mmCIF file of C-alpha atoms in Angstrom:
data_model
loop_
_atom_site.group_PDB
_atom_site.id
_atom_site.type_symbol
_atom_site.label_atom_id
_atom_site.label_comp_id
_atom_site.label_asym_id
_atom_site.label_seq_id
_atom_site.Cartn_x
_atom_site.Cartn_y
_atom_site.Cartn_z
ATOM 1 C CA MET A 19 -69.436 176.290 -51.608
ATOM 2 C CA ARG A 20 -72.476 174.318 -50.522
ATOM 3 C CA PHE A 21 -75.053 173.429 -53.171
ATOM 4 C CA LEU A 22 -78.542 171.970 -52.925
ATOM 5 C CA LEU A 23 -79.362 169.798 -55.932
ATOM 6 C CA VAL A 24 -83.101 169.163 -56.367
ATOM 7 C CA GLU A 25 -83.395 166.442 -59.017
ATOM 8 C CA ASP A 26 -85.380 163.186 -59.084
ATOM 9 C CA SER A 27 -83.272 161.408 -61.725
ATOM 10 C CA ASP A 28 -80.721 159.297 -59.835
ATOM 11 C CA GLU A 29 -78.408 159.056 -62.844
ATOM 12 C CA LEU A 30 -78.314 162.802 -63.516
ATOM 13 C CA ALA A 31 -78.108 163.710 -59.832
ATOM 14 C CA GLN A 32 -75.182 161.375 -59.260
ATOM 15 C CA ALA A 33 -73.297 162.727 -62.286
ATOM 16 C CA VAL A 34 -73.832 166.373 -61.301
ATOM 17 C CA ALA A 35 -73.072 165.815 -57.614
ATOM 18 C CA SER A 36 -69.898 163.868 -58.393
ATOM 19 C CA GLY A 37 -68.655 166.523 -60.798
ATOM 20 C CA LEU A 38 -69.288 169.350 -58.345
ATOM 21 C CA ALA A 39 -67.679 167.401 -55.499
ATOM 22 C CA LEU A 40 -64.497 167.037 -57.554
ATOM 23 C CA GLU A 41 -64.386 170.842 -57.668
ATOM 24 C CA GLY A 42 -64.526 170.962 -53.882
ATOM 25 C CA HIS A 43 -68.199 171.847 -53.515
ATOM 26 C CA ALA A 44 -70.399 170.208 -50.899
ATOM 27 C CA VAL A 45 -73.596 168.909 -52.514
ATOM 28 C CA ASP A 46 -76.797 167.740 -50.810
ATOM 29 C CA ARG A 47 -79.281 166.043 -53.111
ATOM 30 C CA ALA A 48 -83.068 166.173 -52.695
ATOM 31 C CA ALA A 49 -85.265 163.999 -54.896
ATOM 32 C CA THR A 50 -88.485 165.874 -54.029
ATOM 33 C CA LEU A 51 -89.563 169.385 -53.104
ATOM 34 C CA GLY A 52 -90.455 168.145 -49.637
ATOM 35 C CA GLU A 53 -86.890 166.947 -49.107
ATOM 36 C CA ALA A 54 -85.615 170.264 -50.435
ATOM 37 C CA ASP A 55 -87.680 172.117 -47.808
ATOM 38 C CA ASP A 56 -86.175 169.904 -45.088
ATOM 39 C CA TYR A 57 -82.624 170.609 -46.267
ATOM 40 C CA LEU A 58 -83.239 174.350 -46.433
ATOM 41 C CA GLU A 59 -84.458 174.334 -42.844
ATOM 42 C CA SER A 60 -81.285 172.548 -41.740
ATOM 43 C CA ALA A 61 -78.438 174.378 -43.487
ATOM 44 C CA PRO A 62 -77.525 177.498 -45.489
ATOM 45 C CA TYR A 63 -76.741 177.075 -49.177
ATOM 46 C CA ASP A 64 -74.740 179.153 -51.643
ATOM 47 C CA LEU A 65 -76.624 177.907 -54.715
ATOM 48 C CA ILE A 66 -79.667 175.782 -55.564
ATOM 49 C CA LEU A 67 -79.862 173.674 -58.729
ATOM 50 C CA LEU A 68 -83.583 173.100 -59.218
ATOM 51 C CA ASP A 69 -85.375 170.767 -61.613
ATOM 52 C CA ILE A 70 -88.823 171.820 -62.835
ATOM 53 C CA SER A 71 -90.655 168.493 -63.001
ATOM 54 C CA LEU A 72 -90.503 166.740 -59.644
ATOM 55 C CA PRO A 73 -92.624 163.919 -58.185
ATOM 56 C CA ASP A 74 -94.411 166.162 -55.686
ATOM 57 C CA GLY A 75 -94.771 169.368 -57.662
ATOM 58 C CA ASP A 76 -93.399 172.000 -60.009
ATOM 59 C CA GLY A 77 -90.006 173.513 -59.254
ATOM 60 C CA ARG A 78 -91.247 176.899 -60.455
ATOM 61 C CA ASP A 79 -93.924 176.963 -57.754
ATOM 62 C CA PHE A 80 -91.256 176.069 -55.199
ATOM 63 C CA LEU A 81 -89.088 178.933 -56.483
ATOM 64 C CA THR A 82 -92.000 181.382 -56.265
ATOM 65 C CA ARG A 83 -92.645 180.393 -52.642
ATOM 66 C CA GLN A 84 -88.982 180.833 -51.793
ATOM 67 C CA ARG A 85 -88.831 184.312 -53.294
ATOM 68 C CA ARG A 86 -92.088 185.405 -51.646
ATOM 69 C CA ALA A 87 -90.650 184.247 -48.318
ATOM 70 C CA GLY A 88 -87.671 186.531 -48.892
ATOM 71 C CA ALA A 89 -85.094 183.830 -49.680
ATOM 72 C CA SER A 90 -82.299 185.243 -51.835
ATOM 73 C CA THR A 91 -80.203 182.109 -52.420
ATOM 74 C CA PRO A 92 -79.281 181.991 -56.137
ATOM 75 C CA VAL A 93 -81.226 179.415 -58.158
ATOM 76 C CA ILE A 94 -80.360 177.818 -61.490
ATOM 77 C CA MET A 95 -83.353 176.068 -63.014
ATOM 78 C CA MET A 96 -82.767 172.825 -64.914
ATOM 79 C CA THR A 97 -85.413 172.446 -67.600
ATOM 80 C CA ALA A 98 -86.126 170.123 -70.514
ATOM 81 C CA SER A 99 -88.079 172.878 -72.282
ATOM 82 C CA ALA A 100 -86.376 174.757 -75.108
ATOM 83 C CA SER A 101 -89.247 177.244 -75.362
ATOM 84 C CA VAL A 102 -88.146 180.870 -75.092
ATOM 85 C CA THR A 103 -91.459 181.714 -73.405
ATOM 86 C CA ASP A 104 -90.898 179.102 -70.681
ATOM 87 C CA ARG A 105 -87.320 180.237 -70.080
ATOM 88 C CA VAL A 106 -88.314 183.899 -69.830
ATOM 89 C CA ALA A 107 -91.144 183.035 -67.425
ATOM 90 C CA THR A 108 -88.693 181.060 -65.264
ATOM 91 C CA LEU A 109 -86.352 184.057 -65.007
ATOM 92 C CA ASP A 110 -89.284 186.370 -64.227
ATOM 93 C CA GLN A 111 -90.310 184.078 -61.376
ATOM 94 C CA GLY A 112 -86.979 184.693 -59.669
ATOM 95 C CA ALA A 113 -84.476 182.251 -61.156
ATOM 96 C CA ASP A 114 -80.945 183.593 -61.546
ATOM 97 C CA ASP A 115 -80.236 181.420 -64.581
ATOM 98 C CA TYR A 116 -81.413 178.279 -66.335
ATOM 99 C CA ILE A 117 -79.858 175.394 -68.220
ATOM 100 C CA THR A 118 -81.619 173.166 -70.728
ATOM 101 C CA LYS A 119 -81.436 169.380 -70.447
ATOM 102 C CA PRO A 120 -79.523 167.507 -71.669
ATOM 103 C CA PHE A 121 -76.549 169.718 -70.871
ATOM 104 C CA ASP A 122 -72.799 169.446 -70.856
ATOM 105 C CA PHE A 123 -71.328 169.533 -67.358
ATOM 106 C CA ALA A 124 -68.795 172.164 -68.419
ATOM 107 C CA GLU A 125 -71.679 174.513 -69.255
ATOM 108 C CA LEU A 126 -73.266 173.902 -65.853
ATOM 109 C CA GLN A 127 -69.924 174.650 -64.183
ATOM 110 C CA ALA A 128 -69.632 177.926 -66.094
ATOM 111 C CA ARG A 129 -73.186 178.980 -65.220
ATOM 112 C CA CYS A 130 -72.604 178.192 -61.536
ATOM 113 C CA ARG A 131 -69.435 180.286 -61.528
ATOM 114 C CA ALA A 132 -71.165 183.185 -63.272
ATOM 115 C CA VAL A 133 -74.134 183.197 -60.883
ATOM 116 C CA LEU A 134 -71.872 183.025 -57.821
ATOM 117 C CA ARG A 135 -69.726 185.881 -59.162
ATOM 118 C CA ARG A 136 -72.807 188.024 -59.679
ATOM 119 C CA GLN A 137 -74.035 187.166 -56.204
ATOM 120 C CA SER A 138 -70.750 188.290 -54.656
ATOM 121 C CA GLY A 139 -70.523 191.388 -56.864
ATOM 122 C CA VAL A 140 -67.302 190.188 -58.540
ATOM 123 C CA ALA A 141 -67.188 190.259 -62.333
ATOM 124 C CA ASP A 142 -63.748 188.674 -62.771
ATOM 125 C CA SER A 143 -62.597 185.236 -61.638
ATOM 126 C CA ARG A 144 -59.384 186.847 -60.317
ATOM 127 C CA ARG A 145 -59.145 188.650 -56.995
ATOM 128 C CA HIS A 146 -56.206 190.714 -55.711
ATOM 129 C CA PHE A 147 -55.649 190.967 -51.972
ATOM 130 C CA SER A 148 -52.696 192.070 -49.873
ATOM 131 C CA GLY A 149 -49.864 190.801 -52.046
ATOM 132 C CA PHE A 150 -51.426 187.810 -53.758
ATOM 133 C CA THR A 151 -53.721 187.148 -56.708
ATOM 134 C CA PHE A 152 -56.377 184.465 -56.426
ATOM 135 C CA ASP A 153 -57.677 182.966 -59.669
ATOM 136 C CA ALA A 154 -60.780 180.900 -58.931
ATOM 137 C CA LEU A 155 -61.081 179.647 -62.513
ATOM 138 C CA GLY A 156 -57.429 178.632 -62.712
ATOM 139 C CA ALA A 157 -57.415 177.324 -59.119
ATOM 140 C CA THR A 158 -54.201 179.181 -58.314
ATOM 141 C CA VAL A 159 -52.703 181.718 -55.958
ATOM 142 C CA THR A 160 -49.899 183.905 -57.292
ATOM 143 C CA VAL A 161 -47.427 185.392 -54.832
ATOM 144 C CA GLY A 162 -44.814 187.535 -56.563
ATOM 145 C CA ASP A 163 -43.800 185.553 -59.644
ATOM 146 C CA GLU A 164 -44.705 182.183 -58.136
ATOM 147 C CA VAL A 165 -47.946 180.465 -59.130
ATOM 148 C CA ARG A 166 -49.199 178.013 -56.529
ATOM 149 C CA GLU A 167 -51.898 175.493 -57.333
ATOM 150 C CA LEU A 168 -54.845 175.060 -54.990
ATOM 151 C CA ARG A 169 -56.589 171.814 -54.241
ATOM 152 C CA ALA A 170 -60.369 171.853 -54.513
ATOM 153 C CA ARG A 171 -61.218 172.435 -50.852
ATOM 154 C CA GLU A 172 -58.377 174.920 -50.389
ATOM 155 C CA LEU A 173 -59.866 176.896 -53.261
ATOM 156 C CA ARG A 174 -63.375 176.865 -51.788
ATOM 157 C CA LEU A 175 -62.075 177.839 -48.350
ATOM 158 C CA LEU A 176 -60.184 180.796 -49.803
ATOM 159 C CA GLU A 177 -63.293 181.850 -51.737
ATOM 160 C CA ILE A 178 -65.242 182.002 -48.480
ATOM 161 C CA LEU A 179 -62.560 183.925 -46.575
ATOM 162 C CA LEU A 180 -62.032 186.366 -49.448
ATOM 163 C CA SER A 181 -65.742 187.048 -49.816
ATOM 164 C CA ARG A 182 -65.519 189.180 -46.639
ATOM 165 C CA PRO A 183 -61.916 189.877 -45.625
ATOM 166 C CA GLY A 184 -61.588 190.618 -41.930
ATOM 167 C CA GLN A 185 -64.761 188.756 -41.006
ATOM 168 C CA THR A 186 -64.342 185.887 -38.552
ATOM 169 C CA TYR A 187 -65.724 182.517 -39.643
ATOM 170 C CA SER A 188 -66.335 179.898 -36.982
ATOM 171 C CA LYS A 189 -65.294 176.289 -37.512
ATOM 172 C CA PRO A 190 -68.939 175.033 -37.559
ATOM 173 C CA HIS A 191 -69.812 177.665 -40.185
ATOM 174 C CA LEU A 192 -66.923 176.614 -42.413
ATOM 175 C CA ILE A 193 -67.850 172.955 -42.024
ATOM 176 C CA ASP A 194 -71.419 173.783 -43.104
ATOM 177 C CA ARG A 195 -70.118 175.614 -46.190
ATOM 178 C CA LEU A 196 -67.527 173.026 -47.226
ATOM 179 C CA PHE A 197 -69.083 169.640 -46.449
ATOM 180 C CA SER A 198 -72.381 167.943 -47.257
ATOM 181 C CA PHE A 199 -74.524 166.011 -44.763
ATOM 182 C CA ASP A 200 -73.304 162.707 -46.231
ATOM 183 C CA GLU A 201 -69.625 163.411 -45.546
ATOM 184 C CA GLU A 202 -67.922 162.342 -42.350
ATOM 185 C CA VAL A 203 -65.922 165.291 -41.033
ATOM 186 C CA SER A 204 -63.247 164.936 -38.356
ATOM 187 C CA ASP A 205 -62.872 167.568 -35.649
ATOM 188 C CA ASN A 206 -59.604 168.858 -37.095
ATOM 189 C CA ALA A 207 -60.609 168.884 -40.786
ATOM 190 C CA ILE A 208 -60.889 172.669 -40.955
ATOM 191 C CA GLU A 209 -57.559 173.073 -39.117
ATOM 192 C CA VAL A 210 -55.895 170.888 -41.753
ATOM 193 C CA TYR A 211 -57.228 172.998 -44.640
ATOM 194 C CA ILE A 212 -56.391 176.245 -42.835
ATOM 195 C CA GLY A 213 -52.811 175.004 -42.395
ATOM 196 C CA ARG A 214 -52.502 174.091 -46.067
ATOM 197 C CA LEU A 215 -53.888 177.437 -47.130
ATOM 198 C CA ARG A 216 -51.477 179.306 -44.862
ATOM 199 C CA ARG A 217 -48.581 177.625 -46.644
ATOM 200 C CA LYS A 218 -49.978 178.654 -50.029
ATOM 201 C CA LEU A 219 -50.151 182.293 -48.871
ATOM 202 C CA GLU A 220 -46.635 182.436 -47.398
ATOM 203 C CA GLY A 221 -44.638 185.418 -48.637
ATOM 204 C CA SER A 222 -47.716 187.516 -49.413
ATOM 205 C CA GLY A 223 -48.933 190.427 -47.339
ATOM 206 C CA ALA A 224 -51.916 188.460 -46.056
ATOM 207 C CA ARG A 225 -52.358 186.635 -42.781
ATOM 208 C CA LEU A 226 -54.790 183.839 -42.052
ATOM 209 C CA GLU A 227 -55.432 184.456 -38.374
ATOM 210 C CA THR A 228 -56.771 181.984 -35.826
ATOM 211 C CA LEU A 229 -58.883 183.465 -33.043
ATOM 212 C CA ARG A 230 -58.811 180.691 -30.466
ATOM 213 C CA GLY A 231 -62.268 179.447 -29.609
ATOM 214 C CA VAL A 232 -63.847 181.840 -32.119
ATOM 215 C CA GLY A 233 -62.742 181.085 -35.664
ATOM 216 C CA TYR A 234 -60.578 182.252 -38.540
ATOM 217 C CA ARG A 235 -60.214 185.399 -40.611
ATOM 218 C CA LEU A 236 -58.131 186.676 -43.524
ATOM 219 C CA ILE A 237 -56.509 190.060 -42.894
ATOM 220 C CA PRO A 238 -53.636 192.173 -44.279
ATOM 221 C CA GLU A 239 -50.321 191.514 -42.533
#
């Protein structure tokens, strides 16, 4: 998944971005609301982590503008306020969740997973499809009685493909979803991850199909 992190503290931003990258997420970091606007004009995001107090304005005003413009990207507000009134107001303005600073990274991970599950309409971290079970929380694919571990980017790629089985995803689209602007991506990076994922799905009733010159899709065998 691709996240936009809007946070002016270098120390906190680096810690959050590094932790999310280890999970296979692509993270772009904006230190101001102006930078956040630029990023949003350049790429689609699956989730925005938004600080309230930023050098050029209030994150809540930014959120209100986004919602009034029709943007539906999930937003988790990061706030130093423990006031119930402030937290309720943040949710009423269109935030999908909030987390109070200082926070434990494990809690942020859990809140990100919960918001993304709600966004996709999936309540459970496990998904059954054509002869295999995908466990996003456990980072595994189970085929028959065999549990196969997924590396971080394999997991994120399977999440994307499983979000709409049968839909074709182009290579540029997958690159946008899996890699941040700061990462150097080779031309065959997606092909490498597709190949790895195919091996993890061997023996199931699913097929990861390549449509030459078009993209990739996950379909029943």
